PDB file of C-alpha atoms in Angstrom:
ATOM      1  CA  LYS A   5     110.056 130.546  84.661  1.00 79.00           C
ATOM      2  CA  ASN A   6     110.995 131.363  87.943  1.00 82.00           C
ATOM      3  CA  GLN A   7     108.877 129.337  90.378  1.00 90.00           C
ATOM      4  CA  VAL A   8     109.210 128.673  94.364  1.00 94.00           C
ATOM      5  CA  GLU A   9     107.667 125.581  95.713  1.00 95.00           C
ATOM      6  CA  GLN A  10     107.106 124.749  99.354  1.00 96.00           C
ATOM      7  CA  SER A  11     106.130 121.797 101.091  1.00 96.00           C
ATOM      8  CA  PRO A  12     103.873 120.210 103.286  1.00 96.00           C
ATOM      9  CA  GLN A  13     101.304 123.549 102.649  1.00 94.00           C
ATOM     10  CA  SER A  14      99.878 122.680 106.634  1.00 95.00           C
ATOM     11  CA  LEU A  15     101.515 121.062 108.901  1.00 96.00           C
ATOM     12  CA  ILE A  16     100.198 120.152 112.449  1.00 97.00           C
ATOM     13  CA  ILE A  17     102.537 118.261 114.687  1.00 97.00           C
ATOM     14  CA  LEU A  18     102.862 117.832 118.897  1.00 97.00           C
ATOM     15  CA  GLU A  19     104.425 120.632 120.803  1.00 97.00           C
ATOM     16  CA  GLY A  20     108.252 119.689 121.662  1.00 97.00           C
ATOM     17  CA  LYS A  21     108.363 117.590 118.213  1.00 97.00           C
ATOM     18  CA  ASN A  22     110.705 118.540 115.579  1.00 98.00           C
ATOM     19  CA  CYS A  23     109.644 119.360 111.797  1.00 97.00           C
ATOM     20  CA  THR A  24     111.478 119.789 108.468  1.00 98.00           C
ATOM     21  CA  LEU A  25     109.832 122.171 105.810  1.00 98.00           C
ATOM     22  CA  GLN A  26     110.660 121.973 102.238  1.00 98.00           C
ATOM     23  CA  CYS A  27     111.693 124.485  99.556  1.00 98.00           C
ATOM     24  CA  ASN A  28     112.234 123.882  95.990  1.00 97.00           C
ATOM     25  CA  TYR A  29     113.051 126.824  93.330  1.00 96.00           C
ATOM     26  CA  THR A  30     113.842 126.808  89.726  1.00 94.00           C
ATOM     27  CA  VAL A  31     115.195 131.018  90.276  1.00 89.00           C
ATOM     28  CA  SER A  32     118.001 131.957  88.040  1.00 86.00           C
ATOM     29  CA  PRO A  33     120.246 133.505  88.165  1.00 88.00           C
ATOM     30  CA  PHE A  34     120.507 132.890  92.313  1.00 89.00           C
ATOM     31  CA  SER A  35     120.840 135.681  94.332  1.00 88.00           C
ATOM     32  CA  ASN A  36     120.616 133.914  97.892  1.00 91.00           C
ATOM     33  CA  LEU A  37     117.633 132.354  99.682  1.00 94.00           C
ATOM     34  CA  ARG A  38     114.778 133.843 102.464  1.00 94.00           C
ATOM     35  CA  TRP A  39     113.209 131.955 105.320  1.00 96.00           C
ATOM     36  CA  TYR A  40     110.307 134.361 106.596  1.00 95.00           C
ATOM     37  CA  LYS A  41     107.921 133.753 109.367  1.00 96.00           C
ATOM     38  CA  GLN A  42     104.606 135.184 109.230  1.00 94.00           C
ATOM     39  CA  ASP A  43     102.145 135.164 112.714  1.00 93.00           C
ATOM     40  CA  THR A  44      98.660 135.848 111.576  1.00 89.00           C
ATOM     41  CA  GLY A  45      97.304 139.290 110.944  1.00 85.00           C
ATOM     42  CA  ARG A  46     101.502 140.746 111.189  1.00 89.00           C
ATOM     43  CA  GLY A  47     103.440 140.904 109.044  1.00 91.00           C
ATOM     44  CA  PRO A  48     106.526 138.138 107.395  1.00 93.00           C
ATOM     45  CA  VAL A  49     110.056 138.288 109.929  1.00 93.00           C
ATOM     46  CA  SER A  50     113.416 137.015 108.160  1.00 92.00           C
ATOM     47  CA  LEU A  51     114.467 134.087 109.757  1.00 95.00           C
ATOM     48  CA  THR A  52     117.097 133.652 107.852  1.00 94.00           C
ATOM     49  CA  ILE A  53     119.240 134.312 104.284  1.00 92.00           C
ATOM     50  CA  MET A  54     121.561 132.183 102.875  1.00 93.00           C
ATOM     51  CA  THR A  55     123.746 133.090  99.593  1.00 90.00           C
ATOM     52  CA  PHE A  56     125.088 130.876  97.024  1.00 86.00           C
ATOM     53  CA  SER A  57     128.112 129.789  98.930  1.00 89.00           C
ATOM     54  CA  GLU A  58     126.422 129.109 102.160  1.00 92.00           C
ATOM     55  CA  ASN A  59     124.799 125.308 103.618  1.00 93.00           C
ATOM     56  CA  THR A  60     123.468 126.128 106.323  1.00 96.00           C
ATOM     57  CA  LYS A  61     122.580 128.814 108.273  1.00 95.00           C
ATOM     58  CA  SER A  62     121.091 128.683 111.942  1.00 95.00           C
ATOM     59  CA  ASN A  63     118.409 131.214 114.133  1.00 94.00           C
ATOM     60  CA  GLY A  64     117.633 130.029 117.746  1.00 96.00           C
ATOM     61  CA  ARG A  65     115.948 126.659 117.400  1.00 97.00           C
ATOM     62  CA  TYR A  66     115.666 127.100 113.025  1.00 97.00           C
ATOM     63  CA  THR A  67     118.260 125.822 111.077  1.00 97.00           C
ATOM     64  CA  ALA A  68     117.866 126.426 106.981  1.00 97.00           C
ATOM     65  CA  THR A  69     119.594 123.997 104.963  1.00 97.00           C
ATOM     66  CA  LEU A  70     120.582 125.369 101.166  1.00 97.00           C
ATOM     67  CA  ASP A  71     121.696 122.632  98.197  1.00 95.00           C
ATOM     68  CA  ALA A  72     122.786 125.191  95.280  1.00 91.00           C
ATOM     69  CA  ASP A  73     122.979 122.284  93.184  1.00 92.00           C
ATOM     70  CA  THR A  74     119.772 120.686  93.441  1.00 94.00           C
ATOM     71  CA  LYS A  75     117.920 123.599  93.861  1.00 95.00           C
ATOM     72  CA  GLN A  76     116.441 122.449  97.321  1.00 97.00           C
ATOM     73  CA  SER A  77     116.393 124.668 101.189  1.00 97.00           C
ATOM     74  CA  SER A  78     114.805 123.342 104.086  1.00 98.00           C
ATOM     75  CA  LEU A  79     113.930 124.933 107.418  1.00 98.00           C
ATOM     76  CA  HIS A  80     114.086 122.544 110.506  1.00 98.00           C
ATOM     77  CA  ILE A  81     112.899 123.730 113.526  1.00 98.00           C
ATOM     78  CA  THR A  82     113.981 122.219 116.726  1.00 98.00           C
ATOM     79  CA  ALA A  83     111.704 121.406 120.361  1.00 97.00           C
ATOM     80  CA  SER A  84     109.325 122.778 118.569  1.00 97.00           C
ATOM     81  CA  GLN A  85     106.998 125.810 120.513  1.00 97.00           C
ATOM     82  CA  LEU A  86     103.384 126.686 120.570  1.00 97.00           C
ATOM     83  CA  SER A  87     104.457 130.653 119.332  1.00 96.00           C
ATOM     84  CA  ASP A  88     106.243 128.148 116.425  1.00 97.00           C
ATOM     85  CA  SER A  89     101.981 128.305 114.510  1.00 97.00           C
ATOM     86  CA  ALA A  90     102.754 130.335 112.312  1.00 96.00           C
ATOM     87  CA  SER A  91     103.210 130.273 107.887  1.00 95.00           C
ATOM     88  CA  TYR A  92     106.816 130.072 107.020  1.00 96.00           C
ATOM     89  CA  ILE A  93     107.558 131.337 104.040  1.00 95.00           C
ATOM     90  CA  CYS A  94     110.746 130.659 101.603  1.00 95.00           C
ATOM     91  CA  VAL A  95     111.651 132.861  98.704  1.00 93.00           C
ATOM     92  CA  VAL A  96     114.055 133.437  96.551  1.00 92.00           C
ATOM     93  CA  SER A  97     116.164 136.572  95.060  1.00 88.00           C
ATOM     94  CA  ASP A  98     117.791 136.621  91.939  1.00 83.00           C
ATOM     95  CA  SER A  99     120.348 139.101  90.613  1.00 76.00           C
ATOM     96  CA  ASN A 100     118.092 141.768  89.974  1.00 70.00           C
ATOM     97  CA  TYR A 101     116.595 142.065  93.302  1.00 69.00           C
ATOM     98  CA  GLN A 102     113.224 140.403  91.940  1.00 76.00           C
ATOM     99  CA  LEU A 103     111.750 138.684  95.044  1.00 82.00           C
ATOM    100  CA  ILE A 104     110.172 135.462  94.727  1.00 87.00           C
ATOM    101  CA  TRP A 105     107.992 134.245  97.161  1.00 89.00           C
ATOM    102  CA  GLY A 106     106.866 130.782  97.877  1.00 91.00           C
ATOM    103  CA  ALA A 107     103.221 130.397  99.081  1.00 90.00           C
ATOM    104  CA  GLY A 108     104.267 128.973 102.575  1.00 93.00           C
ATOM    105  CA  THR A 109     104.152 126.290 104.695  1.00 95.00           C
ATOM    106  CA  LYS A 110     100.885 126.937 107.374  1.00 95.00           C
ATOM    107  CA  LEU A 111     102.548 125.269 110.875  1.00 97.00           C
ATOM    108  CA  ILE A 112     100.574 124.074 113.324  1.00 97.00           C
ATOM    109  CA  ILE A 113     102.054 123.518 116.762  1.00 97.00           C
ATOM    110  CA  LYS A 114      99.245 121.805 119.257  1.00 96.00           C
ATOM    111  CA  PRO A 115      99.781 121.468 123.208  1.00 95.00           C
TER     112      PRO A 115
ATOM    113  CA  ASP B 177     113.320 153.194 115.096  1.00 65.00           C
ATOM    114  CA  ALA B 178     110.184 151.501 115.607  1.00 79.00           C
ATOM    115  CA  GLY B 179     110.261 150.120 112.747  1.00 93.00           C
ATOM    116  CA  VAL B 180     107.918 150.443 109.257  1.00 96.00           C
ATOM    117  CA  ILE B 181     104.737 152.040 110.350  1.00 96.00           C
ATOM    118  CA  GLN B 182     101.848 151.160 107.900  1.00 97.00           C
ATOM    119  CA  SER B 183      98.438 153.241 108.786  1.00 97.00           C
ATOM    120  CA  PRO B 184      95.586 152.981 109.215  1.00 97.00           C
ATOM    121  CA  ARG B 185      95.885 149.064 110.430  1.00 96.00           C
ATOM    122  CA  HIS B 186      91.989 148.968 108.947  1.00 97.00           C
ATOM    123  CA  GLU B 187      90.230 150.416 106.530  1.00 97.00           C
ATOM    124  CA  VAL B 188      86.501 149.521 105.189  1.00 97.00           C
ATOM    125  CA  THR B 189      85.250 151.173 102.467  1.00 97.00           C
ATOM    126  CA  GLU B 190      82.376 151.153  99.831  1.00 97.00           C
ATOM    127  CA  MET B 191      83.067 150.479  96.224  1.00 97.00           C
ATOM    128  CA  GLY B 192      84.475 153.296  94.286  1.00 97.00           C
ATOM    129  CA  GLN B 193      85.486 155.433  96.667  1.00 97.00           C
ATOM    130  CA  GLU B 194      89.443 156.053  97.057  1.00 97.00           C
ATOM    131  CA  VAL B 195      91.609 154.269  99.616  1.00 98.00           C
ATOM    132  CA  THR B 196      95.326 156.102 100.401  1.00 98.00           C
ATOM    133  CA  LEU B 197      97.611 154.026 102.311  1.00 98.00           C
ATOM    134  CA  ARG B 198     100.256 155.138 104.302  1.00 98.00           C
ATOM    135  CA  CYS B 199     103.867 154.075 105.156  1.00 98.00           C
ATOM    136  CA  LYS B 200     106.540 155.242 107.408  1.00 97.00           C
ATOM    137  CA  PRO B 201     110.021 153.630 106.278  1.00 96.00           C
ATOM    138  CA  ILE B 202     112.818 152.586 108.895  1.00 94.00           C
ATOM    139  CA  SER B 203     115.139 155.671 108.620  1.00 93.00           C
ATOM    140  CA  GLY B 204     117.863 155.255 106.013  1.00 91.00           C
ATOM    141  CA  HIS B 205     116.773 152.533 104.182  1.00 92.00           C
ATOM    142  CA  ASP B 206     116.657 153.295 100.965  1.00 88.00           C
ATOM    143  CA  TYR B 207     114.340 150.771  99.184  1.00 90.00           C
ATOM    144  CA  LEU B 208     110.761 150.376 100.138  1.00 93.00           C
ATOM    145  CA  PHE B 209     108.568 148.086  98.601  1.00 93.00           C
ATOM    146  CA  TRP B 210     104.819 147.558  98.521  1.00 96.00           C
ATOM    147  CA  TYR B 211     102.878 144.438  98.713  1.00 95.00           C
ATOM    148  CA  ARG B 212      99.317 143.220  99.018  1.00 95.00           C
ATOM    149  CA  GLN B 213      98.507 139.632 100.580  1.00 93.00           C
ATOM    150  CA  THR B 214      95.750 137.892  99.775  1.00 91.00           C
ATOM    151  CA  MET B 215      95.073 134.015 100.334  1.00 86.00           C
ATOM    152  CA  MET B 216      94.674 132.896  96.933  1.00 85.00           C
ATOM    153  CA  ARG B 217      97.895 134.267  95.632  1.00 84.00           C
ATOM    154  CA  GLY B 218      99.971 134.889  98.485  1.00 85.00           C
ATOM    155  CA  LEU B 219     102.288 137.791  98.440  1.00 88.00           C
ATOM    156  CA  GLU B 220     102.795 139.701  95.345  1.00 90.00           C
ATOM    157  CA  LEU B 221     104.848 142.931  94.994  1.00 90.00           C
ATOM    158  CA  LEU B 222     103.255 145.669  93.895  1.00 94.00           C
ATOM    159  CA  ILE B 223     106.062 148.433  93.110  1.00 94.00           C
ATOM    160  CA  TYR B 224     108.660 149.169  94.386  1.00 91.00           C
ATOM    161  CA  PHE B 225     111.369 152.224  95.491  1.00 93.00           C
ATOM    162  CA  ASN B 226     114.588 153.398  94.999  1.00 91.00           C
ATOM    163  CA  ASN B 227     115.612 156.407  96.759  1.00 91.00           C
ATOM    164  CA  ASN B 228     112.287 157.949  96.545  1.00 93.00           C
ATOM    165  CA  VAL B 229     112.595 157.112  92.804  1.00 94.00           C
ATOM    166  CA  PRO B 230     109.590 154.186  91.194  1.00 93.00           C
ATOM    167  CA  ILE B 231     111.962 151.244  89.611  1.00 89.00           C
ATOM    168  CA  ASP B 232     110.165 148.437  89.176  1.00 87.00           C
ATOM    169  CA  ASP B 233     105.691 148.898  89.214  1.00 91.00           C
ATOM    170  CA  SER B 234     105.289 146.042  86.622  1.00 88.00           C
ATOM    171  CA  GLY B 235     103.218 144.208  89.249  1.00 89.00           C
ATOM    172  CA  MET B 236     100.589 147.101  89.926  1.00 93.00           C
ATOM    173  CA  PRO B 237      97.462 145.562  88.670  1.00 87.00           C
ATOM    174  CA  GLU B 238      95.537 148.718  86.796  1.00 86.00           C
ATOM    175  CA  ASP B 239      95.532 152.134  86.212  1.00 91.00           C
ATOM    176  CA  ARG B 240      93.053 152.113  89.176  1.00 96.00           C
ATOM    177  CA  PHE B 241      96.239 151.822  91.910  1.00 97.00           C
ATOM    178  CA  SER B 242      98.942 154.870  92.123  1.00 97.00           C
ATOM    179  CA  ALA B 243     102.039 154.874  94.244  1.00 97.00           C
ATOM    180  CA  LYS B 244     104.425 157.689  95.324  1.00 97.00           C
ATOM    181  CA  MET B 245     107.353 158.215  97.540  1.00 97.00           C
ATOM    182  CA  PRO B 246     107.454 162.517  98.028  1.00 96.00           C
ATOM    183  CA  ASN B 247     110.221 162.110 100.086  1.00 94.00           C
ATOM    184  CA  ALA B 248     112.392 159.523 102.158  1.00 93.00           C
ATOM    185  CA  SER B 249     110.063 158.888 105.110  1.00 94.00           C
ATOM    186  CA  PHE B 250     106.610 158.653 103.438  1.00 96.00           C
ATOM    187  CA  SER B 251     104.888 156.541 100.682  1.00 98.00           C
ATOM    188  CA  THR B 252     101.475 155.385 100.001  1.00 98.00           C
ATOM    189  CA  LEU B 253      99.683 153.275  97.946  1.00 98.00           C
ATOM    190  CA  LYS B 254      95.988 155.329  96.337  1.00 98.00           C
ATOM    191  CA  ILE B 255      93.312 153.363  94.473  1.00 97.00           C
ATOM    192  CA  GLN B 256      91.105 154.415  93.037  1.00 97.00           C
ATOM    193  CA  PRO B 257      88.090 153.414  92.595  1.00 96.00           C
ATOM    194  CA  SER B 258      88.001 150.531  95.074  1.00 97.00           C
ATOM    195  CA  GLU B 259      86.361 147.473  94.118  1.00 96.00           C
ATOM    196  CA  PRO B 260      85.785 144.589  95.894  1.00 97.00           C
ATOM    197  CA  ARG B 261      88.347 142.194  94.595  1.00 95.00           C
ATOM    198  CA  ASP B 262      91.047 144.865  95.909  1.00 96.00           C
ATOM    199  CA  SER B 263      90.026 143.824  99.199  1.00 97.00           C
ATOM    200  CA  ALA B 264      93.771 142.308 100.927  1.00 97.00           C
ATOM    201  CA  VAL B 265      96.083 143.321 103.408  1.00 96.00           C
ATOM    202  CA  TYR B 266      99.245 145.487 102.130  1.00 97.00           C
ATOM    203  CA  PHE B 267     102.195 145.367 103.306  1.00 96.00           C
ATOM    204  CA  CYS B 268     104.629 148.166 103.445  1.00 96.00           C
ATOM    205  CA  ALA B 269     108.701 146.387 103.348  1.00 93.00           C
ATOM    206  CA  THR B 270     111.975 148.206 103.210  1.00 92.00           C
ATOM    207  CA  ILE B 271     115.346 147.355 103.138  1.00 87.00           C
ATOM    208  CA  GLY B 272     118.851 149.196 104.128  1.00 83.00           C
ATOM    209  CA  GLN B 273     120.517 148.019 100.841  1.00 76.00           C
ATOM    210  CA  LEU B 274     119.736 145.010  97.784  1.00 70.00           C
ATOM    211  CA  ASN B 275     120.264 141.229  99.049  1.00 70.00           C
ATOM    212  CA  THR B 276     120.125 142.713 103.034  1.00 79.00           C
ATOM    213  CA  GLU B 277     116.659 141.731 105.213  1.00 83.00           C
ATOM    214  CA  ALA B 278     113.569 143.129 104.582  1.00 87.00           C
ATOM    215  CA  PHE B 279     111.534 144.753 107.291  1.00 92.00           C
ATOM    216  CA  PHE B 280     107.802 144.593 106.990  1.00 93.00           C
ATOM    217  CA  GLY B 281     105.168 146.946 108.491  1.00 95.00           C
ATOM    218  CA  GLN B 282     102.332 145.168 110.473  1.00 94.00           C
ATOM    219  CA  GLY B 283      99.864 145.711 107.246  1.00 96.00           C
ATOM    220  CA  THR B 284      97.234 147.843 105.870  1.00 97.00           C
ATOM    221  CA  ARG B 285      93.766 144.971 106.117  1.00 97.00           C
ATOM    222  CA  LEU B 286      91.971 146.687 102.855  1.00 98.00           C
ATOM    223  CA  THR B 287      87.680 145.599 102.964  1.00 97.00           C
ATOM    224  CA  VAL B 288      85.883 146.703  99.869  1.00 97.00           C
ATOM    225  CA  VAL B 289      82.564 146.005 100.400  1.00 97.00           C
TER     226      VAL B 289
END
């Protein structure tokens, strides 16, 4: 069964600290993996899209990694800011363009 | 482009009433998706269209739900009759080509009392 699992469910860190969010998937055949940021009360916004051949991709202070062999991805946030408080959702697409959504990690940045 | 535009932003209705949610996609985007989001179930795909044609509606929960895309610039999601368990945030998203970024609207928060 195609599944995307994220950990932790929630995370609280102090402003300025780094953090890493995890995503494991069992989707096959794999097409791409996306990370979205969703602020409370708003729609998800794309951070990165990675295909099979990409190991790492950065978007400002966000860096996503992908290990297609172990079917794992991580999203690393550097020097966190209060505005980083949001839910971060990992989404995996199969070759039929089915998007399988993870449950998300709720990140709270405290001053 | 103003992005994906959804209306209304909030809707409160009584059980049994008909509800219509609207979406204006980004111009030139050929794919349109309707999602429902709840705390318990996260984001669920309801239906998606390609060039105004419904491709996969397997996520539509019941016959009470219907979606149309009469032209490339407009889509509706209708619930008739509505029930309290339909309360959720409904998102519309569009993409230009497969495997590219999906752009989401602001969502419609539906409350059925």
